[in-house]
Coordinates of C-alpha atoms in Angstrom, one line a residue:
Chain A
M1 CA 0.0 0.0 0.0
F2 CA 1.1 3.5 -0.7
A3 CA 1.9 5.7 2.2
E4 CA -0.5 8.7 2.4
G5 CA 0.6 12.3 2.8
P6 CA 3.7 13.3 0.8
S7 CA 2.9 10.8 -2.0
V8 CA -0.6 12.2 -2.5
F9 CA 0.8 15.7 -2.4
S10 CA 3.6 15.1 -4.8
R11 CA 1.2 13.4 -7.3
F12 CA -1.1 16.3 -6.8
I13 CA 1.7 18.8 -7.6
V14 CA 2.5 16.9 -10.8
C15 CA -1.1 17.0 -11.9
L16 CA -1.4 20.7 -11.1
V17 CA 1.7 21.5 -13.2
L18 CA 0.4 19.3 -16.0
S19 CA -3.0 21.0 -15.9
F20 CA -1.5 24.5 -16.1
L21 CA 0.7 23.4 -19.0
L22 CA -2.3 21.9 -20.9
I23 CA -4.4 25.0 -20.2
V24 CA -1.7 27.4 -21.4
I25 CA -0.8 25.3 -24.5
D26 CA -4.5 24.8 -25.4
Q27 CA -5.1 28.5 -25.0
R28 CA -2.1 29.8 -27.0
Q29 CA -1.5 27.3 -29.7
Q30 CA -3.4 24.8 -31.8
R31 CA -0.9 21.9 -31.0
L32 CA -3.3 19.9 -28.9
E33 CA -5.9 19.5 -31.6
S34 CA -4.5 16.0 -32.5
V35 CA -4.7 14.9 -28.9
R36 CA -8.2 16.1 -28.7
A37 CA -9.2 14.4 -31.9
T38 CA -7.6 11.1 -30.7
L39 CA -9.4 11.1 -27.3
A40 CA -12.6 12.1 -29.0
V41 CA -12.6 8.9 -31.0
V42 CA -12.5 7.0 -27.7
L43 CA -15.4 9.0 -26.4
Y44 CA -17.5 8.9 -29.6
P45 CA -19.4 5.8 -28.4
I46 CA -20.7 7.8 -25.4
H47 CA -22.1 10.4 -27.8
L48 CA -23.7 7.6 -29.8
V49 CA -25.2 5.9 -26.7
V50 CA -26.7 9.2 -25.5
D51 CA -28.0 10.0 -29.0
F52 CA -29.5 6.5 -29.3
P53 CA -32.9 7.2 -27.6
T54 CA -33.6 10.2 -29.9
T55 CA -32.6 8.2 -33.0
L56 CA -34.8 5.3 -31.8
V57 CA -37.8 7.5 -31.3
R58 CA -37.4 9.0 -34.7
A59 CA -36.9 5.6 -36.4
T60 CA -40.0 4.1 -34.6
A61 CA -42.1 7.1 -35.5
E62 CA -41.1 6.7 -39.1
K63 CA -41.8 3.0 -39.0
F64 CA -45.3 3.4 -37.6
S65 CA -46.4 6.5 -39.6
S66 CA -49.5 5.5 -41.5
R67 CA -49.8 5.1 -45.2
R68 CA -52.0 8.2 -45.4
E69 CA -49.4 10.3 -43.6
L70 CA -46.7 9.1 -46.0
R71 CA -48.9 9.8 -49.0
A72 CA -49.6 13.3 -47.7
A73 CA -45.9 13.9 -47.0
N74 CA -45.1 12.6 -50.5
E75 CA -47.6 14.9 -52.1
R76 CA -46.3 17.9 -50.2
L77 CA -42.7 17.0 -51.1
R78 CA -43.7 16.6 -54.8
A79 CA -45.3 20.1 -54.7
E80 CA -42.3 21.5 -53.0
N81 CA -39.9 19.8 -55.4
L82 CA -41.8 21.2 -58.4
E83 CA -41.7 24.7 -57.0
L84 CA -38.0 24.4 -56.3
R85 CA -37.3 23.1 -59.7
F86 CA -39.2 25.9 -61.2
R87 CA -37.2 28.4 -59.2
M88 CA -34.0 26.6 -60.1
Q89 CA -34.7 27.1 -63.9
R90 CA -34.8 30.8 -63.3
Y91 CA -31.8 30.6 -61.0
Q92 CA -29.7 28.9 -63.7
T93 CA -30.4 31.6 -66.2
L94 CA -29.6 34.2 -63.6
E95 CA -26.4 32.5 -62.7
R96 CA -25.3 32.3 -66.3
E97 CA -26.2 36.0 -66.7
N98 CA -24.3 36.8 -63.6
E99 CA -21.3 34.9 -64.8
R100 CA -21.3 36.7 -68.1
L101 CA -21.6 40.1 -66.4
R102 CA -18.9 39.2 -63.9
A103 CA -16.7 38.2 -66.9
L104 CA -17.4 41.6 -68.5
L105 CA -16.4 43.2 -65.3
D106 CA -13.3 40.9 -65.1
T107 CA -13.9 39.7 -61.6
S108 CA -13.7 36.2 -60.1
V109 CA -16.6 33.8 -60.8
M110 CA -18.3 31.9 -58.1
V111 CA -19.8 28.7 -59.2
G112 CA -21.4 25.6 -57.6
Q113 CA -20.0 24.7 -54.2
K114 CA -19.4 21.2 -52.9
V115 CA -21.6 20.3 -50.0
L116 CA -22.0 17.4 -47.6
A117 CA -25.0 16.6 -45.4
G118 CA -24.5 15.8 -41.8
E119 CA -26.8 15.0 -38.9
L120 CA -26.7 16.5 -35.4
L121 CA -26.1 14.2 -32.5
A122 CA -28.5 14.8 -29.6
V123 CA -25.7 15.5 -27.0
E124 CA -24.7 18.6 -25.2
T125 CA -21.5 20.4 -24.6
T126 CA -21.1 23.0 -21.9
P127 CA -24.4 24.8 -21.2
S128 CA -23.2 28.3 -22.1
A129 CA -21.3 27.4 -25.3
H130 CA -23.4 27.3 -28.4
E131 CA -21.8 24.2 -29.8
I132 CA -23.2 21.2 -31.7
I133 CA -21.8 17.8 -32.5
I134 CA -22.3 16.4 -36.0
N135 CA -21.8 12.9 -37.2
Q136 CA -19.3 13.8 -40.0
G137 CA -15.6 14.2 -39.5
V138 CA -12.2 14.1 -41.1
R139 CA -13.1 10.9 -42.9
S140 CA -15.6 12.8 -44.9
G141 CA -13.1 15.6 -45.5
V142 CA -14.4 18.0 -43.0
F143 CA -11.8 20.5 -41.8
P144 CA -11.6 23.0 -38.9
G145 CA -13.2 26.4 -39.7
Q146 CA -15.6 24.9 -42.2
P147 CA -18.9 26.7 -42.7
I148 CA -22.1 24.9 -41.7
L149 CA -25.5 25.8 -43.1
D150 CA -29.0 24.5 -42.9
A151 CA -31.8 24.9 -45.4
E152 CA -32.5 28.4 -44.1
G153 CA -29.1 30.0 -43.7
I154 CA -25.7 30.0 -42.0
M155 CA -25.5 28.1 -38.8
G156 CA -21.9 28.2 -37.8
Q157 CA -18.4 26.8 -38.4
T158 CA -16.5 23.7 -37.2
V159 CA -14.1 24.2 -34.4
H160 CA -12.9 20.7 -33.5
V161 CA -12.8 18.0 -36.1
N162 CA -12.4 14.3 -35.2
P163 CA -12.2 11.3 -37.4
F164 CA -15.9 10.4 -37.1
S165 CA -17.5 13.6 -35.7
S166 CA -17.0 17.3 -35.5
T167 CA -17.9 20.0 -33.1
A168 CA -19.3 23.2 -34.6
M169 CA -19.7 26.6 -33.0
L170 CA -23.0 28.3 -33.8
I171 CA -23.1 31.9 -35.0
T172 CA -24.9 32.8 -31.8
D173 CA -22.0 31.8 -29.5
P174 CA -20.6 34.9 -27.8
R175 CA -17.1 33.9 -29.1
H176 CA -18.2 33.9 -32.7
A177 CA -18.3 36.7 -35.2
L178 CA -18.7 36.8 -39.0
S179 CA -18.5 39.4 -41.7
V180 CA -21.9 40.2 -43.2
A181 CA -23.6 42.7 -45.6
V182 CA -27.1 44.1 -45.7
N183 CA -28.6 42.5 -48.8
R184 CA -30.6 45.6 -49.9
S185 CA -28.0 48.3 -49.5
G186 CA -24.7 46.4 -49.3
V187 CA -23.7 48.0 -46.0
R188 CA -21.0 45.8 -44.4
A189 CA -20.9 44.9 -40.7
I190 CA -19.8 42.3 -38.2
A191 CA -22.5 39.9 -36.8
V192 CA -21.5 38.9 -33.3
G193 CA -23.1 36.1 -31.2
T194 CA -24.9 37.1 -28.0
G195 CA -25.4 33.8 -26.2
S196 CA -29.1 33.7 -27.1
M197 CA -30.2 31.4 -29.8
A198 CA -32.7 34.0 -31.1
Q199 CA -30.4 37.0 -31.4
L200 CA -27.2 38.4 -33.0
D201 CA -25.6 41.8 -32.6
L202 CA -24.7 43.8 -35.7
N203 CA -21.7 45.9 -34.8
F204 CA -20.0 48.8 -36.5
I205 CA -22.8 50.2 -38.5
P206 CA -22.8 54.0 -38.5
N207 CA -25.9 55.9 -37.4
N208 CA -26.5 57.3 -40.9
A209 CA -26.2 54.0 -42.8
D210 CA -28.9 52.9 -45.1
I211 CA -30.5 50.2 -43.0
A212 CA -34.1 49.3 -42.0
E213 CA -35.9 46.9 -39.9
G214 CA -36.8 43.7 -41.8
D215 CA -33.7 43.9 -44.0
L216 CA -32.1 40.6 -44.9
V217 CA -28.5 40.3 -43.8
V218 CA -26.3 37.9 -45.8
S219 CA -22.7 36.7 -45.4
S220 CA -20.3 39.0 -47.2
G221 CA -17.6 36.4 -47.8
M222 CA -14.9 38.9 -46.7
D223 CA -13.9 36.8 -43.6
G224 CA -12.6 34.1 -45.9
V225 CA -14.5 31.4 -44.0
F226 CA -18.1 31.8 -45.0
P227 CA -19.2 31.8 -48.6
A228 CA -20.7 35.1 -49.8
G229 CA -24.4 35.6 -50.2
Y230 CA -26.0 33.1 -47.8
P231 CA -28.7 34.5 -45.4
V232 CA -27.5 35.1 -41.9
G233 CA -30.5 36.9 -40.3
V234 CA -33.2 39.5 -40.5
I235 CA -32.8 42.9 -38.8
E236 CA -35.2 43.1 -35.9
V237 CA -34.4 46.1 -33.8
I238 CA -32.5 49.3 -34.7
E239 CA -31.7 51.8 -31.9
F240 CA -30.0 55.0 -32.9
E241 CA -28.2 56.8 -30.1
P242 CA -27.1 60.3 -31.1
T243 CA -24.1 60.2 -28.8
A244 CA -22.8 56.8 -29.8
P245 CA -20.7 56.4 -33.0
F246 CA -22.6 53.2 -34.1
A247 CA -26.2 52.1 -34.1
R248 CA -27.3 49.3 -31.8
I249 CA -28.8 46.7 -34.2
K250 CA -30.2 43.3 -33.3
L251 CA -30.5 40.5 -35.8
R252 CA -32.8 37.4 -35.7
P253 CA -30.9 34.4 -37.1
H254 CA -32.3 33.0 -40.3
A255 CA -31.2 29.4 -39.8
D256 CA -33.3 27.2 -37.4
L257 CA -30.4 27.0 -34.9
A258 CA -32.4 25.4 -32.1
H259 CA -34.2 22.8 -34.0
A260 CA -32.3 21.9 -37.2
R261 CA -31.2 18.3 -37.3
E262 CA -29.8 18.0 -40.8
V263 CA -27.0 20.4 -41.6
L264 CA -24.8 21.0 -44.6
F265 CA -21.0 21.3 -44.7
V266 CA -19.9 23.7 -47.4
W267 CA -16.6 23.7 -49.1
P268 CA -15.3 27.1 -50.3
Q269 CA -14.8 27.7 -54.0
T270 CA -12.5 25.3 -55.8
P271 CA -8.9 26.4 -55.6
E272 CA -8.4 27.2 -59.3
Q273 CA -10.5 30.3 -58.8
D274 CA -8.8 33.3 -57.3
T275 CA -10.2 33.6 -53.8
P276 CA -9.7 36.7 -51.7
A277 CA -6.8 36.5 -49.2
A278 CA -8.1 34.1 -46.5
V279 CA -8.3 35.5 -43.0
P280 CA -7.4 32.6 -40.7
A281 CA -10.5 32.7 -38.5
T282 CA -13.5 34.7 -37.8
E283 CA -13.5 34.0 -34.1
A284 CA -13.2 37.3 -32.4
P285 CA -11.9 37.7 -28.8
A286 CA -14.5 38.4 -26.2
P287 CA -16.6 41.3 -27.3
Chain B
M1 CA -7.6 -11.9 -6.4
S2 CA -6.6 -10.5 -9.8
L3 CA -10.0 -11.5 -11.1
R4 CA -11.6 -9.5 -8.3
N5 CA -9.3 -6.6 -9.1
L6 CA -10.4 -6.7 -12.7
R7 CA -14.0 -6.7 -11.8
G8 CA -13.5 -3.8 -9.5
T9 CA -11.8 -1.8 -12.2
L10 CA -14.6 -2.6 -14.6
L11 CA -17.2 -1.5 -12.2
I12 CA -15.4 1.8 -11.4
G13 CA -14.9 2.4 -15.1
L14 CA -18.5 1.7 -15.9
S15 CA -19.8 4.1 -13.2
I16 CA -17.6 6.8 -14.7
L17 CA -18.8 6.0 -18.2
I18 CA -22.4 6.4 -17.0
A19 CA -21.4 9.7 -15.3
F20 CA -19.9 10.8 -18.7
A21 CA -23.1 9.9 -20.5
L22 CA -25.3 11.8 -17.9
T23 CA -23.0 14.8 -18.5
V24 CA -23.8 15.0 -22.2
L25 CA -27.4 13.9 -21.9
P26 CA -29.6 16.6 -23.5
L27 CA -31.7 18.6 -21.1
P28 CA -34.2 21.4 -21.6
A29 CA -32.5 24.8 -21.6
W30 CA -33.8 25.9 -18.1
A31 CA -32.4 22.7 -16.5
Q32 CA -28.9 22.9 -18.0
A33 CA -27.5 25.1 -15.3
W34 CA -28.8 22.7 -12.7
R35 CA -27.1 19.6 -14.2
P36 CA -25.2 17.9 -11.3
A37 CA -21.5 17.5 -11.6
W38 CA -21.9 13.8 -12.1
V39 CA -18.2 12.9 -12.8
A40 CA -17.0 14.9 -9.8
L41 CA -19.5 13.2 -7.5
V42 CA -18.6 9.7 -8.7
L43 CA -14.9 10.4 -8.5
M44 CA -15.4 11.8 -5.0
Y45 CA -17.1 8.6 -3.9
W46 CA -14.5 6.3 -5.3
S47 CA -11.5 8.2 -4.0
M48 CA -13.2 8.2 -0.6
A49 CA -14.0 4.5 -0.6
V50 CA -11.0 3.1 -2.4
P51 CA -8.3 5.8 -2.3
E52 CA -5.6 3.2 -3.3
R53 CA -7.3 2.7 -6.6
V54 CA -8.8 6.0 -7.6
G55 CA -6.6 8.9 -6.7
V56 CA -5.3 12.1 -8.0
I57 CA -3.7 10.7 -11.2
T58 CA -6.8 8.8 -12.2
A59 CA -8.9 11.9 -11.5
W60 CA -6.6 14.0 -13.7
F61 CA -6.8 11.6 -16.6
I62 CA -10.6 11.4 -16.3
G63 CA -10.7 15.2 -16.2
V64 CA -8.8 15.4 -19.5
L65 CA -11.3 13.0 -21.1
L66 CA -14.2 15.1 -19.7
D67 CA -12.6 18.2 -21.2
V68 CA -12.6 16.5 -24.6
L69 CA -16.1 15.3 -24.1
V70 CA -17.7 18.6 -23.3
G71 CA -15.2 20.7 -25.4
T72 CA -13.7 22.9 -22.7
T73 CA -10.1 24.1 -22.5
L74 CA -7.9 21.0 -22.1
G75 CA -6.8 20.7 -18.5
Q76 CA -9.7 22.7 -17.0
H77 CA -11.8 19.9 -15.6
A78 CA -8.6 17.9 -15.1
L79 CA -7.4 20.6 -12.7
G80 CA -10.7 20.7 -10.9
L81 CA -11.1 17.0 -10.5
A82 CA -7.5 16.6 -9.4
V83 CA -8.1 19.1 -6.6
I84 CA -11.2 17.3 -5.5
A85 CA -9.6 13.9 -5.5
C86 CA -6.5 15.2 -3.6
L87 CA -8.7 16.6 -0.8
T88 CA -10.9 13.5 -0.7
V89 CA -7.9 11.1 -0.6
I90 CA -6.2 13.1 2.2
Y91 CA -9.4 13.2 4.4
H92 CA -11.0 9.9 3.3
K93 CA -10.8 8.4 6.7
R94 CA -12.6 11.3 8.3
L95 CA -15.1 11.5 5.5
R96 CA -16.1 7.8 5.8
V97 CA -17.2 8.2 9.4
F98 CA -19.2 11.4 8.8
S99 CA -23.0 11.3 8.7
Q100 CA -24.8 11.8 5.4
L101 CA -25.6 15.4 6.2
Q102 CA -22.0 16.2 7.1
Q103 CA -20.7 14.4 4.0
G104 CA -23.3 16.4 1.9
S105 CA -22.0 19.7 3.3
I106 CA -18.4 18.8 2.7
C107 CA -19.3 17.7 -0.8
A108 CA -21.0 21.1 -1.4
G109 CA -17.9 22.9 -0.1
M110 CA -15.6 20.9 -2.4
L111 CA -17.9 21.4 -5.4
L112 CA -17.9 25.2 -4.7
L113 CA -14.1 25.1 -4.9
Y114 CA -14.4 23.0 -8.1
V115 CA -16.8 25.3 -9.8
T116 CA -14.7 28.4 -8.7
L117 CA -11.6 26.8 -10.1
L118 CA -13.3 26.0 -13.4
R119 CA -14.6 29.6 -13.7
I120 CA -11.1 31.0 -12.9
V121 CA -9.7 28.9 -15.8
D122 CA -12.6 30.2 -18.0
R123 CA -11.6 33.7 -17.2
F124 CA -8.0 33.0 -17.8
A125 CA -8.7 31.3 -21.2
G126 CA -10.9 34.2 -22.3
V127 CA -14.1 32.3 -22.5
P128 CA -16.8 35.0 -22.3
V129 CA -19.5 32.9 -20.6
P130 CA -18.5 30.6 -17.8
S131 CA -18.8 26.9 -18.6
V132 CA -20.3 25.8 -15.3
S133 CA -22.9 27.4 -13.1
Y134 CA -22.8 27.7 -9.3
L135 CA -26.3 26.1 -9.3
T136 CA -24.7 22.7 -10.0
V137 CA -23.3 22.8 -6.4
V138 CA -26.9 22.8 -5.0
T139 CA -28.2 19.9 -7.1
S140 CA -25.0 17.9 -6.6
A141 CA -25.0 18.2 -2.9
L142 CA -28.7 17.2 -2.7
L143 CA -27.9 14.2 -4.9
W144 CA -24.9 13.1 -2.9
P145 CA -26.7 10.9 -0.3
W146 CA -28.5 8.9 -3.0
L147 CA -25.5 8.5 -5.1
F148 CA -23.5 7.5 -2.0
I149 CA -26.0 4.7 -1.2
I150 CA -26.1 3.4 -4.8
L151 CA -22.4 3.4 -5.2
R152 CA -21.9 1.8 -1.8
D153 CA -24.2 -1.1 -2.9
V154 CA -22.3 -1.4 -6.1
R155 CA -19.0 -1.5 -4.2
R156 CA -20.3 -4.1 -1.7
K157 CA -22.0 -6.4 -4.2
G158 CA -19.2 -6.1 -6.7
G159 CA -16.5 -6.6 -4.0
V160 CA -14.6 -3.5 -5.1
R161 CA -11.7 -2.8 -2.7

């Protein structure tokens, strides 16, 4: 048996020093990502086990949904598909026209982007962090800092990528910021997370800018992480303060951040096109 | 003897795995702040009952795994759990003879220290919103007597020593 006292203490001191080292290294550098990814593989079964009841409920519900419900869903999807295809026709002509015009203007052309569908795991990270865990990882080609969208708009970007899964930070996380533009007037700003799923702050818009409630705000692509032109949110509240240099603007996220289960990973434009100089990360320090 | 050892290790490992799963179990938004510090509680029990097997080093490694699991700064939970395990191992003999109420209050005190440490690391690492709430101390301390009874049964039935 071990003697108590000094032995416990010395072991404790070793652990203390190791913890401080880990914290400092993890904070200042990205070197521990591989350690994190390796350990995450070991822990992935826990995520799957916790997610299992949710998956089971969904699977059972699908199995026992009646023929009539299925027919109704089928009909609705058909109608939706028809409408989307109709819009797509117009979109294709517009895209071609846009390409032509861009070529006339001699600017870079943005064409179809590669996407990958992923599914959220019903597990939680720390309560305050707006992070989600998705069942796609390095094996599907996911990389850190990759944009994530749902059917409605931008959701966030990946922060830790493991072989089988990845952790993504939502745009509403207080540590997150992205470069956006008002769709109508082209005014640029930074959308910063607030810690509430239903709200983003729009910073650095001057008091006299052309902006109105209900304006759609889209990604500007200038941060080098998010592709340009995807919806981020809708302006909900504008407060002008005569003494402050910038207006206080609140944004309601367009993506269904709290309920989306299927998400899309987006790859930036293919390398042969000239992309704007990439900024390493959009993560801003604490606002 | 070695078979018994193996079974004990398996039981301890299993209890910690269950604590991990409970830590990432989805909860409604209002309840998240009240989520008990499952891993800290389970570790506290084992380092009180079998301090030769579950001590500071074990706690530290489990803490690193917990950091990976919940995505906090690496070393944050490791530090907190190592401190808890150290205190428990040093005072394990006294803790064992305490009544449930006394144990519960000591447990609350240690968790207060634990949460404070985690929040200091949060501040140091520049995380804007703390990753744990002080409300966990309340739920964890209330949960301690029940967890204690369950784990004691597990230890006796499984012959963990």
